[in-house]
PDB file of C-alpha atoms in Angstrom:
ATOM      1  CA  MET A  12      36.967 116.266 105.968  1.00  0.00           C
ATOM      2  CA  THR A  13      40.576 114.556 105.388  1.00  0.00           C
ATOM      3  CA  THR A  14      41.877 115.195 102.170  1.00  0.00           C
ATOM      4  CA  ALA A  15      43.627 111.865 100.733  1.00  0.00           C
ATOM      5  CA  PRO A  16      46.977 111.760  99.963  1.00  0.00           C
ATOM      6  CA  THR A  17      48.681 112.668  96.407  1.00  0.00           C
ATOM      7  CA  PRO A  18      50.103 109.212  95.250  1.00  0.00           C
ATOM      8  CA  THR A  19      54.133 108.929  94.744  1.00  0.00           C
ATOM      9  CA  ALA A  20      55.330 109.183  91.265  1.00  0.00           C
ATOM     10  CA  ALA A  21      55.937 105.366  91.874  1.00  0.00           C
ATOM     11  CA  ALA A  22      52.889 104.716  93.162  1.00  0.00           C
ATOM     12  CA  ALA A  23      51.277 106.110  89.453  1.00  0.00           C
ATOM     13  CA  VAL A  24      53.449 103.998  87.469  1.00  0.00           C
ATOM     14  CA  ILE A  25      52.289 100.864  89.401  1.00  0.00           C
ATOM     15  CA  GLU A  26      48.690 101.775  89.239  1.00  0.00           C
ATOM     16  CA  ARG A  27      49.180 101.441  85.392  1.00  0.00           C
ATOM     17  CA  PHE A  28      50.332  97.835  85.654  1.00  0.00           C
ATOM     18  CA  LEU A  29      47.216  97.379  88.196  1.00  0.00           C
ATOM     19  CA  ASP A  30      44.641  99.339  85.815  1.00  0.00           C
ATOM     20  CA  TRP A  31      45.316  96.944  83.500  1.00  0.00           C
ATOM     21  CA  ALA A  32      46.049  93.514  85.255  1.00  0.00           C
ATOM     22  CA  THR A  33      42.083  94.287  85.935  1.00  0.00           C
ATOM     23  CA  ASP A  34      40.863  95.707  82.753  1.00  0.00           C
ATOM     24  CA  PRO A  35      38.652  93.230  81.119  1.00  0.00           C
ATOM     25  CA  ARG A  36      38.877  95.063  77.793  1.00  0.00           C
ATOM     26  CA  LEU A  37      42.958  93.952  77.836  1.00  0.00           C
ATOM     27  CA  VAL A  38      44.478  92.453  75.152  1.00  0.00           C
ATOM     28  CA  ILE A  39      48.012  91.885  74.798  1.00  0.00           C
ATOM     29  CA  LEU A  40      49.764  91.646  71.201  1.00  0.00           C
ATOM     30  CA  ASP A  41      52.487  90.429  69.764  1.00  0.00           C
ATOM     31  CA  THR A  42      54.708  89.768  66.526  1.00  0.00           C
ATOM     32  CA  GLU A  43      57.178  88.334  64.688  1.00  0.00           C
ATOM     33  CA  THR A  44      59.068  89.427  62.182  1.00  0.00           C
ATOM     34  CA  THR A  45      61.082  88.618  58.629  1.00  0.00           C
ATOM     35  CA  GLY A  46      63.052  91.228  59.936  1.00  0.00           C
ATOM     36  CA  LEU A  47      63.606  94.730  61.417  1.00  0.00           C
ATOM     37  CA  ASP A  48      62.191  96.643  58.550  1.00  0.00           C
ATOM     38  CA  GLY A  49      59.782  93.304  57.554  1.00  0.00           C
ATOM     39  CA  GLU A  50      56.304  91.685  57.406  1.00  0.00           C
ATOM     40  CA  VAL A  51      54.645  90.177  60.448  1.00  0.00           C
ATOM     41  CA  ILE A  52      55.101  86.341  59.889  1.00  0.00           C
ATOM     42  CA  GLU A  53      53.442  85.700  63.087  1.00  0.00           C
ATOM     43  CA  LEU A  54      51.026  87.273  65.667  1.00  0.00           C
ATOM     44  CA  GLY A  55      49.687  86.426  68.816  1.00  0.00           C
ATOM     45  CA  LEU A  56      46.396  87.900  71.023  1.00  0.00           C
ATOM     46  CA  VAL A  57      46.132  87.243  74.724  1.00  0.00           C
ATOM     47  CA  ASP A  58      43.173  88.775  76.923  1.00  0.00           C
ATOM     48  CA  GLY A  59      43.940  89.441  80.370  1.00  0.00           C
ATOM     49  CA  SER A  60      42.977  85.843  81.377  1.00  0.00           C
ATOM     50  CA  GLY A  61      45.356  84.621  79.428  1.00  0.00           C
ATOM     51  CA  ARG A  62      43.152  83.002  76.675  1.00  0.00           C
ATOM     52  CA  THR A  63      44.634  83.308  73.509  1.00  0.00           C
ATOM     53  CA  LEU A  64      42.213  84.861  71.081  1.00  0.00           C
ATOM     54  CA  PHE A  65      44.557  85.113  67.870  1.00  0.00           C
ATOM     55  CA  GLU A  66      47.333  82.271  66.836  1.00  0.00           C
ATOM     56  CA  GLU A  67      48.403  82.345  63.166  1.00  0.00           C
ATOM     57  CA  ARG A  68      51.667  82.209  61.173  1.00  0.00           C
ATOM     58  CA  PHE A  69      51.511  84.285  57.503  1.00  0.00           C
ATOM     59  CA  ARG A  70      53.593  84.086  54.725  1.00  0.00           C
ATOM     60  CA  PRO A  71      55.292  86.891  53.720  1.00  0.00           C
ATOM     61  CA  THR A  72      56.031  88.755  50.137  1.00  0.00           C
ATOM     62  CA  CYS A  73      59.479  88.719  51.132  1.00  0.00           C
ATOM     63  CA  SER A  74      62.314  86.320  52.495  1.00  0.00           C
ATOM     64  CA  ILE A  75      63.457  85.790  56.124  1.00  0.00           C
ATOM     65  CA  ASP A  76      66.435  87.424  57.444  1.00  0.00           C
ATOM     66  CA  PRO A  77      68.673  85.064  58.643  1.00  0.00           C
ATOM     67  CA  ARG A  78      69.470  87.422  61.464  1.00  0.00           C
ATOM     68  CA  ALA A  79      65.538  87.158  62.570  1.00  0.00           C
ATOM     69  CA  GLN A  80      65.139  83.444  61.429  1.00  0.00           C
ATOM     70  CA  ALA A  81      68.446  82.654  64.189  1.00  0.00           C
ATOM     71  CA  VAL A  82      65.715  84.514  66.678  1.00  0.00           C
ATOM     72  CA  HIS A  83      62.379  83.173  65.886  1.00  0.00           C
ATOM     73  CA  GLY A  84      63.422  79.807  64.222  1.00  0.00           C
ATOM     74  CA  ILE A  85      60.551  80.181  61.528  1.00  0.00           C
ATOM     75  CA  THR A  86      62.029  79.336  58.033  1.00  0.00           C
ATOM     76  CA  ASP A  87      60.609  80.148  54.811  1.00  0.00           C
ATOM     77  CA  ALA A  88      59.427  77.006  53.955  1.00  0.00           C
ATOM     78  CA  ASP A  89      57.542  76.880  57.558  1.00  0.00           C
ATOM     79  CA  LEU A  90      55.120  79.311  55.966  1.00  0.00           C
ATOM     80  CA  ALA A  91      55.265  78.273  52.507  1.00  0.00           C
ATOM     81  CA  ASP A  92      51.435  77.353  53.439  1.00  0.00           C
ATOM     82  CA  CYS A  93      50.364  79.786  55.468  1.00  0.00           C
ATOM     83  CA  PRO A  94      47.917  82.341  54.730  1.00  0.00           C
ATOM     84  CA  SER A  95      49.016  86.196  53.719  1.00  0.00           C
ATOM     85  CA  PHE A  96      48.378  88.980  56.506  1.00  0.00           C
ATOM     86  CA  GLY A  97      46.067  90.703  53.919  1.00  0.00           C
ATOM     87  CA  GLU A  98      43.644  87.765  54.231  1.00  0.00           C
ATOM     88  CA  ARG A  99      43.050  87.387  57.677  1.00  0.00           C
ATOM     89  CA  TRP A 100      43.250  91.203  58.925  1.00  0.00           C
ATOM     90  CA  PRO A 101      39.580  91.383  58.436  1.00  0.00           C
ATOM     91  CA  ASP A 102      39.611  88.904  61.300  1.00  0.00           C
ATOM     92  CA  LEU A 103      42.306  90.537  63.527  1.00  0.00           C
ATOM     93  CA  ARG A 104      41.080  94.154  62.661  1.00  0.00           C
ATOM     94  CA  ASP A 105      37.659  93.108  64.767  1.00  0.00           C
ATOM     95  CA  LEU A 106      39.409  90.988  67.101  1.00  0.00           C
ATOM     96  CA  LEU A 107      41.208  94.409  68.298  1.00  0.00           C
ATOM     97  CA  THR A 108      38.798  97.089  67.604  1.00  0.00           C
ATOM     98  CA  GLY A 109      37.473  98.305  71.241  1.00  0.00           C
ATOM     99  CA  ARG A 110      39.741  96.109  73.152  1.00  0.00           C
ATOM    100  CA  ARG A 111      42.740  97.991  75.166  1.00  0.00           C
ATOM    101  CA  VAL A 112      45.549  96.864  73.184  1.00  0.00           C
ATOM    102  CA  VAL A 113      49.395  96.725  75.307  1.00  0.00           C
ATOM    103  CA  ILE A 114      52.280  95.923  73.225  1.00  0.00           C
ATOM    104  CA  TYR A 115      55.849  95.237  74.762  1.00  0.00           C
ATOM    105  CA  ASN A 116      57.262  98.017  72.117  1.00  0.00           C
ATOM    106  CA  LYS A 117      54.848  99.161  70.337  1.00  0.00           C
ATOM    107  CA  ARG A 118      56.738 101.040  68.344  1.00  0.00           C
ATOM    108  CA  PHE A 119      58.115  98.144  66.837  1.00  0.00           C
ATOM    109  CA  ASP A 120      54.994  96.100  66.085  1.00  0.00           C
ATOM    110  CA  LEU A 121      53.170  98.692  64.924  1.00  0.00           C
ATOM    111  CA  PRO A 122      54.817  99.847  61.592  1.00  0.00           C
ATOM    112  CA  ARG A 123      55.479  96.015  60.876  1.00  0.00           C
ATOM    113  CA  ILE A 124      51.703  95.519  61.182  1.00  0.00           C
ATOM    114  CA  CYS A 125      51.155  99.073  58.793  1.00  0.00           C
ATOM    115  CA  ALA A 126      54.366  97.612  56.515  1.00  0.00           C
ATOM    116  CA  THR A 127      52.733  94.349  56.367  1.00  0.00           C
ATOM    117  CA  LEU A 128      49.104  95.713  55.670  1.00  0.00           C
ATOM    118  CA  ASP A 129      51.015  97.533  52.449  1.00  0.00           C
ATOM    119  CA  ALA A 130      52.833  94.370  51.572  1.00  0.00           C
ATOM    120  CA  THR A 131      49.977  91.780  51.442  1.00  0.00           C
ATOM    121  CA  LEU A 132      46.622  94.084  50.854  1.00  0.00           C
ATOM    122  CA  PRO A 133      47.688  96.754  48.358  1.00  0.00           C
ATOM    123  CA  GLY A 134      45.373  99.989  48.757  1.00  0.00           C
ATOM    124  CA  TRP A 135      43.860  98.968  51.849  1.00  0.00           C
ATOM    125  CA  PHE A 136      44.099 102.320  52.966  1.00  0.00           C
ATOM    126  CA  ALA A 137      42.058 104.072  50.419  1.00  0.00           C
ATOM    127  CA  ALA A 138      38.269 104.784  50.374  1.00  0.00           C
ATOM    128  CA  PRO A 139      36.243 103.226  47.788  1.00  0.00           C
ATOM    129  CA  GLY A 140      36.074 105.233  44.725  1.00  0.00           C
ATOM    130  CA  GLY A 141      38.641 107.443  45.836  1.00  0.00           C
ATOM    131  CA  VAL A 142      36.520 109.189  48.233  1.00  0.00           C
ATOM    132  CA  ALA A 143      38.115 111.260  50.631  1.00  0.00           C
ATOM    133  CA  GLY A 144      39.218 110.405  53.884  1.00  0.00           C
ATOM    134  CA  GLY A 145      40.681 106.947  53.911  1.00  0.00           C
ATOM    135  CA  SER A 146      39.075 102.965  53.928  1.00  0.00           C
ATOM    136  CA  ALA A 147      37.291 101.859  57.213  1.00  0.00           C
ATOM    137  CA  ASP A 148      40.630  99.321  57.497  1.00  0.00           C
ATOM    138  CA  LEU A 149      42.578 102.848  57.935  1.00  0.00           C
ATOM    139  CA  HIS A 150      40.361 104.317  60.555  1.00  0.00           C
ATOM    140  CA  ALA A 151      40.209 101.018  62.225  1.00  0.00           C
ATOM    141  CA  PHE A 152      44.399 100.759  62.065  1.00  0.00           C
ATOM    142  CA  ASN A 153      44.631 104.591  62.842  1.00  0.00           C
ATOM    143  CA  ALA A 154      42.190 103.911  66.291  1.00  0.00           C
ATOM    144  CA  ILE A 155      44.418 101.321  67.310  1.00  0.00           C
ATOM    145  CA  SER A 156      47.304 102.578  67.009  1.00  0.00           C
ATOM    146  CA  ARG A 157      46.397 105.887  68.781  1.00  0.00           C
ATOM    147  CA  SER A 158      44.650 103.766  71.407  1.00  0.00           C
ATOM    148  CA  ALA A 159      47.588 100.703  71.871  1.00  0.00           C
ATOM    149  CA  GLU A 160      49.541 101.382  75.049  1.00  0.00           C
ATOM    150  CA  CYS A 161      53.672 100.294  74.959  1.00  0.00           C
ATOM    151  CA  VAL A 162      54.477  98.141  78.404  1.00  0.00           C
ATOM    152  CA  MET A 163      58.119  98.928  77.724  1.00  0.00           C
ATOM    153  CA  ASP A 164      57.602 102.056  78.113  1.00  0.00           C
ATOM    154  CA  ALA A 165      55.314 102.008  81.572  1.00  0.00           C
ATOM    155  CA  TYR A 166      58.112  99.350  82.765  1.00  0.00           C
ATOM    156  CA  SER A 167      61.350 101.644  82.148  1.00  0.00           C
ATOM    157  CA  PRO A 168      60.655 103.733  85.439  1.00  0.00           C
ATOM    158  CA  LEU A 169      61.046 100.358  87.745  1.00  0.00           C
ATOM    159  CA  ALA A 170      64.050  99.313  85.625  1.00  0.00           C
ATOM    160  CA  GLY A 171      65.728 102.179  87.221  1.00  0.00           C
ATOM    161  CA  SER A 172      68.102 102.897  84.857  1.00  0.00           C
ATOM    162  CA  TRP A 173      68.508 106.577  84.070  1.00  0.00           C
ATOM    163  CA  ASN A 174      70.147 107.860  81.670  1.00  0.00           C
ATOM    164  CA  GLY A 175      71.025 111.691  82.456  1.00  0.00           C
ATOM    165  CA  SER A 176      72.195 112.482  78.580  1.00  0.00           C
ATOM    166  CA  TYR A 177      68.600 111.907  77.083  1.00  0.00           C
ATOM    167  CA  GLY A 178      66.417 112.655  80.844  1.00  0.00           C
ATOM    168  CA  ASN A 179      64.440 109.629  80.600  1.00  0.00           C
ATOM    169  CA  TYR A 180      64.756 105.960  81.464  1.00  0.00           C
ATOM    170  CA  ARG A 181      66.204 103.803  79.616  1.00  0.00           C
ATOM    171  CA  TRP A 182      64.342 100.901  78.438  1.00  0.00           C
ATOM    172  CA  ALA A 183      64.861  97.212  79.290  1.00  0.00           C
ATOM    173  CA  ARG A 184      64.373  93.692  77.329  1.00  0.00           C
ATOM    174  CA  LEU A 185      61.468  91.749  78.122  1.00  0.00           C
ATOM    175  CA  ALA A 186      63.191  88.968  79.171  1.00  0.00           C
ATOM    176  CA  ASP A 187      65.252  91.655  81.321  1.00  0.00           C
ATOM    177  CA  ALA A 188      62.571  92.919  82.721  1.00  0.00           C
ATOM    178  CA  SER A 189      60.604  89.297  83.595  1.00  0.00           C
ATOM    179  CA  ALA A 190      64.107  88.533  85.364  1.00  0.00           C
ATOM    180  CA  GLN A 191      64.492  91.568  87.445  1.00  0.00           C
ATOM    181  CA  ARG A 192      60.579  90.952  88.488  1.00  0.00           C
ATOM    182  CA  GLY A 193      60.676  87.051  89.093  1.00  0.00           C
ATOM    183  CA  VAL A 194      58.510  86.210  86.349  1.00  0.00           C
ATOM    184  CA  ASP A 195      58.272  82.610  85.667  1.00  0.00           C
ATOM    185  CA  VAL A 196      58.722  81.701  81.794  1.00  0.00           C
ATOM    186  CA  SER A 197      59.896  78.290  82.405  1.00  0.00           C
ATOM    187  CA  ASP A 198      56.660  76.846  80.739  1.00  0.00           C
ATOM    188  CA  LEU A 199      57.237  79.163  77.724  1.00  0.00           C
ATOM    189  CA  THR A 200      58.679  79.052  74.459  1.00  0.00           C
ATOM    190  CA  LYS A 201      61.152  82.349  73.761  1.00  0.00           C
ATOM    191  CA  HIS A 202      60.868  84.446  70.734  1.00  0.00           C
ATOM    192  CA  ALA A 203      56.737  82.610  69.815  1.00  0.00           C
ATOM    193  CA  ALA A 204      54.636  85.592  69.649  1.00  0.00           C
ATOM    194  CA  VAL A 205      51.611  83.824  72.031  1.00  0.00           C
ATOM    195  CA  SER A 206      54.240  82.950  74.650  1.00  0.00           C
ATOM    196  CA  ASP A 207      55.782  86.213  74.603  1.00  0.00           C
ATOM    197  CA  CYS A 208      51.938  87.877  74.815  1.00  0.00           C
ATOM    198  CA  VAL A 209      51.227  85.549  78.190  1.00  0.00           C
ATOM    199  CA  GLN A 210      55.126  86.443  79.417  1.00  0.00           C
ATOM    200  CA  VAL A 211      54.233  90.255  79.521  1.00  0.00           C
ATOM    201  CA  LEU A 212      50.722  89.652  81.112  1.00  0.00           C
ATOM    202  CA  ARG A 213      52.869  87.517  83.564  1.00  0.00           C
ATOM    203  CA  LEU A 214      55.381  90.728  84.170  1.00  0.00           C
ATOM    204  CA  ILE A 215      52.256  93.053  84.501  1.00  0.00           C
ATOM    205  CA  HIS A 216      50.353  91.324  87.232  1.00  0.00           C
ATOM    206  CA  ALA A 217      53.490  91.413  88.835  1.00  0.00           C
ATOM    207  CA  CYS A 218      53.914  95.026  88.793  1.00  0.00           C
ATOM    208  CA  ALA A 219      50.951  95.817  89.759  1.00  0.00           C
ATOM    209  CA  ALA A 220      51.557  93.947  92.923  1.00  0.00           C
ATOM    210  CA  LEU A 221      54.862  96.033  93.623  1.00  0.00           C
ATOM    211  CA  ASP A 222      55.271  98.214  96.874  1.00  0.00           C
ATOM    212  CA  PRO A 223      56.118 101.738  95.479  1.00  0.00           C
ATOM    213  CA  ALA A 224      58.184 102.357  98.682  1.00  0.00           C
ATOM    214  CA  ASP A 225      60.296  99.857  96.834  1.00  0.00           C
ATOM    215  CA  PHE A 226      61.124 102.262  94.174  1.00  0.00           C
ATOM    216  CA  PRO A 227      62.350 105.651  95.977  1.00  0.00           C
ATOM    217  CA  TRP A 228      63.892 106.981  92.861  1.00  0.00           C
ATOM    218  CA  ILE A 229      60.892 107.642  90.646  1.00  0.00           C
ATOM    219  CA  GLY A 230      60.219 111.188  90.933  1.00  0.00           C
ATOM    220  CA  HIS A 231      63.363 112.192  92.219  1.00  0.00           C
ATOM    221  CA  GLU A 232      65.355 111.747  89.122  1.00  0.00           C
ATOM    222  CA  ASP A 233      66.627 115.187  89.118  1.00  0.00           C
ATOM    223  CA  GLU A 234      68.668 114.430  92.434  1.00  0.00           C
ATOM    224  CA  ASP A 235      70.981 112.891  90.114  1.00  0.00           C
ATOM    225  CA  ARG A 236      71.328 109.891  91.972  1.00  0.00           C
ATOM    226  CA  LEU A 237      71.545 106.502  89.556  1.00  0.00           C
TER     227      LEU A 237
END
């Protein structure tokens, strides 16, 4: 009986992208916000076939930081007639529940969603009548947060920038990762939620097709060759 060879570290990294690319439960999430510590004002969801599941803007409870506006181009006036995030949360929650959620930099998007729920749906986390354990919304959000996966983390070994001081790979911006992998973004709008979801999906497929032999440094970081 022949023993199957042990996958290389690089193969394991690429296998994760292949797993995402072939999972029918996949959904990619992206947001635009009022600022780095602000509220969600646009959210997009795209499934593994590139179909848009959700695309909407929201009226925040605060003004948009000019620095954020310079990035995504969304103004306070653009959002004046939009629903609040809290109004649309039930639909969004149901779309995400039971799906395999992936995000490029989940450390940013998930806390912003939580903060936006706090701002637009006060008390959303409390169970009716003060019952211990929290609301159904809280349980749903926690389940989504725990299972959500970060494409930025997964990609960092492929970018190949080793940080010896911290013993890990440096993160790559989505634009830089896409450029490295030759992802076509010519038909996409920069910093628009659904377009960014599509860009992440294309990056996933590009990485799923990579040859592990082209990434010999992965698994040999202690050799200090980077």
